[in-house]
XYZ file of C-alpha atoms in Angstrom:
313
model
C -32.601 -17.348 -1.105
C -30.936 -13.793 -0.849
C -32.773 -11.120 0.118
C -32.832 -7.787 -2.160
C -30.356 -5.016 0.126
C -32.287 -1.864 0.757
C -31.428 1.691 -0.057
C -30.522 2.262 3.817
C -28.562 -0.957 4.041
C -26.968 -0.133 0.678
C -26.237 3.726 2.166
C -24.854 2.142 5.312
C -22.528 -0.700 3.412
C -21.306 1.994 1.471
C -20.659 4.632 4.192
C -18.685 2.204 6.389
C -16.521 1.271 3.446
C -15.803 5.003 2.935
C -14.687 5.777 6.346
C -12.615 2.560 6.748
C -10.459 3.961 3.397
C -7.922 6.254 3.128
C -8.499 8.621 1.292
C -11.951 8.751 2.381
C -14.132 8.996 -0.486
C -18.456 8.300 -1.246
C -20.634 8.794 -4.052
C -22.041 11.873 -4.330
C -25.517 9.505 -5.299
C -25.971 10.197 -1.382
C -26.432 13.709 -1.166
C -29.660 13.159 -2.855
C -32.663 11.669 0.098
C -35.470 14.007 -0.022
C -33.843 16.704 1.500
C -31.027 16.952 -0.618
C -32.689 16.988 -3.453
C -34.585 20.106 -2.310
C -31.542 21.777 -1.512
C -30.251 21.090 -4.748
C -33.202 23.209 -6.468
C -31.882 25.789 -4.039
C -28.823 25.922 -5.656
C -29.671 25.938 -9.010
C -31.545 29.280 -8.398
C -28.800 30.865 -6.668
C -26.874 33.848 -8.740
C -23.370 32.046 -8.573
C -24.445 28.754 -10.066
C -24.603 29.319 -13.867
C -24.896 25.803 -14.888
C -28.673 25.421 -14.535
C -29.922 28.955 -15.757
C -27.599 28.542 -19.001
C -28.377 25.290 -19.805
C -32.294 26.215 -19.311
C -31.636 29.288 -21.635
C -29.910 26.942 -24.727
C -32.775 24.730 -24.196
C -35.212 27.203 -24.950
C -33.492 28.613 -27.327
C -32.108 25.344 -29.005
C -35.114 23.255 -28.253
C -36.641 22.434 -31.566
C -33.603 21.499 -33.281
C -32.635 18.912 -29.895
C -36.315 17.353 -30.761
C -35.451 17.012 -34.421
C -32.342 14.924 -33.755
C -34.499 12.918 -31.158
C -37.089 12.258 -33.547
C -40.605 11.178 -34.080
C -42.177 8.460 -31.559
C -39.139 8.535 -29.225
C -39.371 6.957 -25.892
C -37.402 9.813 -23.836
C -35.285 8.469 -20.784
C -33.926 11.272 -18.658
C -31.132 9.923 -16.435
C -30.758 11.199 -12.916
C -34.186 13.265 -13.449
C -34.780 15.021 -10.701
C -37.045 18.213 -10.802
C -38.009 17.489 -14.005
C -37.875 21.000 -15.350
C -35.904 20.804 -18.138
C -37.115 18.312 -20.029
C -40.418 20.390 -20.206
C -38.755 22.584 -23.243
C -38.062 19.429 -25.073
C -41.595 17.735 -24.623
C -43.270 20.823 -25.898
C -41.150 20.680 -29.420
C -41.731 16.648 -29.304
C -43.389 14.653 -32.160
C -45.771 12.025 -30.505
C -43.342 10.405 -27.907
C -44.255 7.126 -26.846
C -43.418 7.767 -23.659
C -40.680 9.534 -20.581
C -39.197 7.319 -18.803
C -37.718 9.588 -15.686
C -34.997 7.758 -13.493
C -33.667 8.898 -10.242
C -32.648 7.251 -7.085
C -34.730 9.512 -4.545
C -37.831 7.908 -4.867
C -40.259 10.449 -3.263
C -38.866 13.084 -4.973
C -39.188 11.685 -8.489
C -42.646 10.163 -8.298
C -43.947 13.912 -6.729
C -41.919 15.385 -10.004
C -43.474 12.752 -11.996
C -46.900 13.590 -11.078
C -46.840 17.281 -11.472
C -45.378 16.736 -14.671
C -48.316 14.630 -15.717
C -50.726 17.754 -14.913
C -49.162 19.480 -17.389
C -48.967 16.584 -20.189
C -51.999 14.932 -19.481
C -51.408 12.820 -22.941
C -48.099 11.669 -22.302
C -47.276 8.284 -20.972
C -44.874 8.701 -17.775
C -43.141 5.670 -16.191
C -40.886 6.686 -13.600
C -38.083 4.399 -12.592
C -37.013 4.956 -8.959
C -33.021 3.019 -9.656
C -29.682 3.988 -9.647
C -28.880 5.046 -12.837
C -25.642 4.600 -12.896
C -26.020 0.572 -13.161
C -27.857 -1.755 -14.853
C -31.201 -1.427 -14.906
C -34.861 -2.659 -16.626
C -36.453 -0.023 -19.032
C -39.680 -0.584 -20.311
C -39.877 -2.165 -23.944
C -40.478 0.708 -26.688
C -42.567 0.032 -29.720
C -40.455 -0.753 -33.087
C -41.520 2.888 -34.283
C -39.496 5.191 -32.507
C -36.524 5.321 -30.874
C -34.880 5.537 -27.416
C -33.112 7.966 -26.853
C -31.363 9.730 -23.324
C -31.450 12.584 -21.752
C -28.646 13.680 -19.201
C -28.994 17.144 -18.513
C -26.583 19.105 -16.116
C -23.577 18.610 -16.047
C -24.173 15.619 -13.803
C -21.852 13.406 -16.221
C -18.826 15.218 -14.449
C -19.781 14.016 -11.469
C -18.260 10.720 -12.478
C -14.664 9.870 -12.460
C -12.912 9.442 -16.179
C -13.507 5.537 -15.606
C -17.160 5.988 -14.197
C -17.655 8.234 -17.225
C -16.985 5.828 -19.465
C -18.839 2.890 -17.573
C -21.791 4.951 -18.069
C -21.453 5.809 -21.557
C -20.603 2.026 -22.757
C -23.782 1.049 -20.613
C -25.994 3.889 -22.431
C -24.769 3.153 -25.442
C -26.218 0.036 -25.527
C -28.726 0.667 -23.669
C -30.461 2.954 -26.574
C -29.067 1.384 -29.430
C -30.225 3.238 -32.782
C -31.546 6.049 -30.767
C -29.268 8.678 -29.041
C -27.897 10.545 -25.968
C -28.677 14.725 -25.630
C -25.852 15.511 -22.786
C -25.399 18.612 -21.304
C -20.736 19.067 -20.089
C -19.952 22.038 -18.050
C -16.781 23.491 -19.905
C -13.374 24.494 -18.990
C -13.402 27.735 -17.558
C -11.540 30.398 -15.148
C -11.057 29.231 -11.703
C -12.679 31.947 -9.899
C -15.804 31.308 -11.876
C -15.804 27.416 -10.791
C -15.233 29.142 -7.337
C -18.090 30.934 -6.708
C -20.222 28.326 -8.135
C -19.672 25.839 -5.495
C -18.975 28.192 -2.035
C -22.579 30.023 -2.424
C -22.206 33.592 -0.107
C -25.707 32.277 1.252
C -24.651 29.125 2.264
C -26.776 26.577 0.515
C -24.003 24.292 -1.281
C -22.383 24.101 2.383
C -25.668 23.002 3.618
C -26.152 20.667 0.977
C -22.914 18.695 1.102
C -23.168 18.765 5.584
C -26.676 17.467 4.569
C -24.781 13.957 4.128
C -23.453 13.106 7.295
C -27.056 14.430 9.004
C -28.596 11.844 6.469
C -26.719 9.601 8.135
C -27.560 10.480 11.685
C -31.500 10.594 10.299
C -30.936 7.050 8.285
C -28.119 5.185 10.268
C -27.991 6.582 14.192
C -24.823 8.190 13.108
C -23.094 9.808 15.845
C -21.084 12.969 15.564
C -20.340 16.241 16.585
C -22.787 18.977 13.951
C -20.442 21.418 14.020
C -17.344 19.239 13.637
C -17.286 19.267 9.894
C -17.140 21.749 7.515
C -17.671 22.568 3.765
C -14.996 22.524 1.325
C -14.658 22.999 -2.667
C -12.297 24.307 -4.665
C -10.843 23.342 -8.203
C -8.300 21.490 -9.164
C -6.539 22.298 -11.917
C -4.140 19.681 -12.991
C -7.362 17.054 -12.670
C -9.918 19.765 -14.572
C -12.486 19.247 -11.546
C -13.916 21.243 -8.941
C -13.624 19.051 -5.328
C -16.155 19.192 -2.731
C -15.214 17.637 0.802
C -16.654 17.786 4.200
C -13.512 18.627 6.451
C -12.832 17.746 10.193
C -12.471 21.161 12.125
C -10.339 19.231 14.826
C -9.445 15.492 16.223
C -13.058 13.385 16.886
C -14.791 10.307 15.505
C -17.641 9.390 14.174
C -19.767 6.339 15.393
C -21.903 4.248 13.871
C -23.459 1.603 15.468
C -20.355 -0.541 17.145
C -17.857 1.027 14.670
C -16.112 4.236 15.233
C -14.212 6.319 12.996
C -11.398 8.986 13.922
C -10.851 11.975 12.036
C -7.582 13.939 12.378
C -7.990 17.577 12.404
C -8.193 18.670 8.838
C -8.971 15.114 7.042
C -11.220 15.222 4.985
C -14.545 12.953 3.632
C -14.202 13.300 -0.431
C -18.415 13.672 -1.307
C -17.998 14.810 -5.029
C -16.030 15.416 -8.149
C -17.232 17.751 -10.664
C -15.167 17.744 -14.146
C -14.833 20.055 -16.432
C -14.609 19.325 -20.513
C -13.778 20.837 -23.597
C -15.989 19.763 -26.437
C -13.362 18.158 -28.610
C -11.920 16.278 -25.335
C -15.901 14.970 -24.178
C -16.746 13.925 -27.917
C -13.419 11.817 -28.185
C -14.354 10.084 -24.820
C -17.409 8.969 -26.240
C -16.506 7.717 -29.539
C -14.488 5.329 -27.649
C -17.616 4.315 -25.978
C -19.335 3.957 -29.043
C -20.997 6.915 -29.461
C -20.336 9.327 -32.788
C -20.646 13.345 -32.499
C -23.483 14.991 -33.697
C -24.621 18.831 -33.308
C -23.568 20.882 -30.303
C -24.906 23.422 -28.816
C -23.364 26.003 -26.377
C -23.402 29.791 -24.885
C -21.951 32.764 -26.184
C -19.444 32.674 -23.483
C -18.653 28.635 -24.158
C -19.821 28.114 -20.335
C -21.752 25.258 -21.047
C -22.566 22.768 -23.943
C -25.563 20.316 -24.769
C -24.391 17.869 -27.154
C -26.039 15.511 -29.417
C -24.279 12.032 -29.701
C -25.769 8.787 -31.890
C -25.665 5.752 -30.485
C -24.574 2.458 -32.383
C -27.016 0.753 -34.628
């Protein structure tokens, strides 16, 4: 009989086959242990990251139209959930939801958000699902009078390569079949802009994407120098994404348990992609996932863009 792998196990299978590839590459999943995910909230308050604070504003100002697309009875599943603050200004313009379904890999994290939120809706049902959302995974069955529909809220699609992208959206559109997806894309934009947004002048992003490689000294024994690594983003045009690496200041090698790793001065550990779309561009790569574009909804400056898509029948 095989034995379910564990998170750390799953973490350390996945680390070693990052380092033993060239070019080194992990999924940015693994930023997120408790720690992380607290630094991420950091960084969504900061002044250079606009993604969270405009999304929050088209939310609240878009909110009740969202919840009429969604629909009586729904049963809301946010994807990636974290913090849970967003989907506070849909609940409120909700008609009777049968129910949020919150999923997120960093278990503590998620069933603290989960609870807080529950002081606040004391009548809604709240099943959190601590999973990777990103593969397949059990929801809880829905009643035949509403709908399911997802939630996927900031930016986090662009995370995902072109293929991953579309993985996910083939697997959601089945997954809430007759119900619907509310997205939110971070658009095209000026460099400089994308710049800013990712090297923070107080040092949080920096501190979350080092935060990694001490997750795997906490989690694995990891062995390294802490000041052997630095913090690197910057975009990449041709490819329409901002990179984010964690770059070896000079020759030395990481060990964990009997295995060793060398880093060249300058090579780099690839932790996360973040693409950039134009609305036209993100709608057609749906449709060929079976989705079909419905409202949109976006800033005065066309930074960002929540976007309703239906799912097949």
């Amino acid at each position: 009989m095989n034995m379910p792998i564990s998170a750390r196990q799953q973490f350390a299978a996945d680390l070693h086959a990052a380092l033993s590839s060239r070019p080194r590459n992990i999924s940015p999943k693994y930023f997120y242990d408790e720690i992380g995910s607290r630094l991420f909230e950091q960084i969504c308050e900061l002044p250079e990251y606009y993604p969270t604070r405009t999304e929050l504003a088209l939310l609240q100002k878009y909110g009740r139209e969202m919840a009429e697309c969604i629909g009586p009875h729904a049963q809301l599943v946010e994807y990636g959930a974290g913090a849970l603050r967003k989907v506070r200004l849909l609940l409120d313009h909700l008609r009777e939801p049968e129910a949020f379904v919150p999923v997120d890999i960093s278990g503590a994290h998620l069933l603290a958000a989960s609870a807080e939120l529950g002081r606040a809706y004391p009548g809604l049902k709240i099943a959190p699902l601590v999973a990777d959302f990103t593969q397949p995974h059990d929801l809880p069955p829905r009643r035949e009078s509403g709908r399911r529909v997802g939630f996927f809220p900031g930016s986090s699609i662009g995370n995902f390569t072109p293929a991953e992208a579309r993985d996910f959206l083939r697997m959601a559109a089945q997954e809430l079949r007759g119900g619907g997806l509310l997205i939110g894309i971070d658009r095209i934009k000026e460099p400089a802009l994308l710049h800013a947004a990712y090297n923070d002048s107080a040092g949080v992003t920096a501190a979350f994407n080092l935060n990694l490689l001490e997750r795997a000294r906490r989690e694995l024994g990891a062995e390294f120098d802490p000041d052997g690594f630095l913090h690197s983003a910057f975009y990449n045009a041709p490819l329409q994404r901002i990179e984010m690496h964690l770059q070896s200041r000079r020759a030395q090698t990481i060990r964990i348990g009997e295995t060793s790793y060398d880093f060249a001065g300058g090579e780099t550990l690839h932790t996360e992609n973040s693409h950039k779309y134009s609305v036209d561009g993100f709608q057609a790569l749906a449709a060929g996932c079976g989705f079909s574009a419905g409202p949109v909804w976006s800033d005065e400056r066309d930074w960002f863009t929540l976007l309703w898509l239906q799912a097949p029948d």
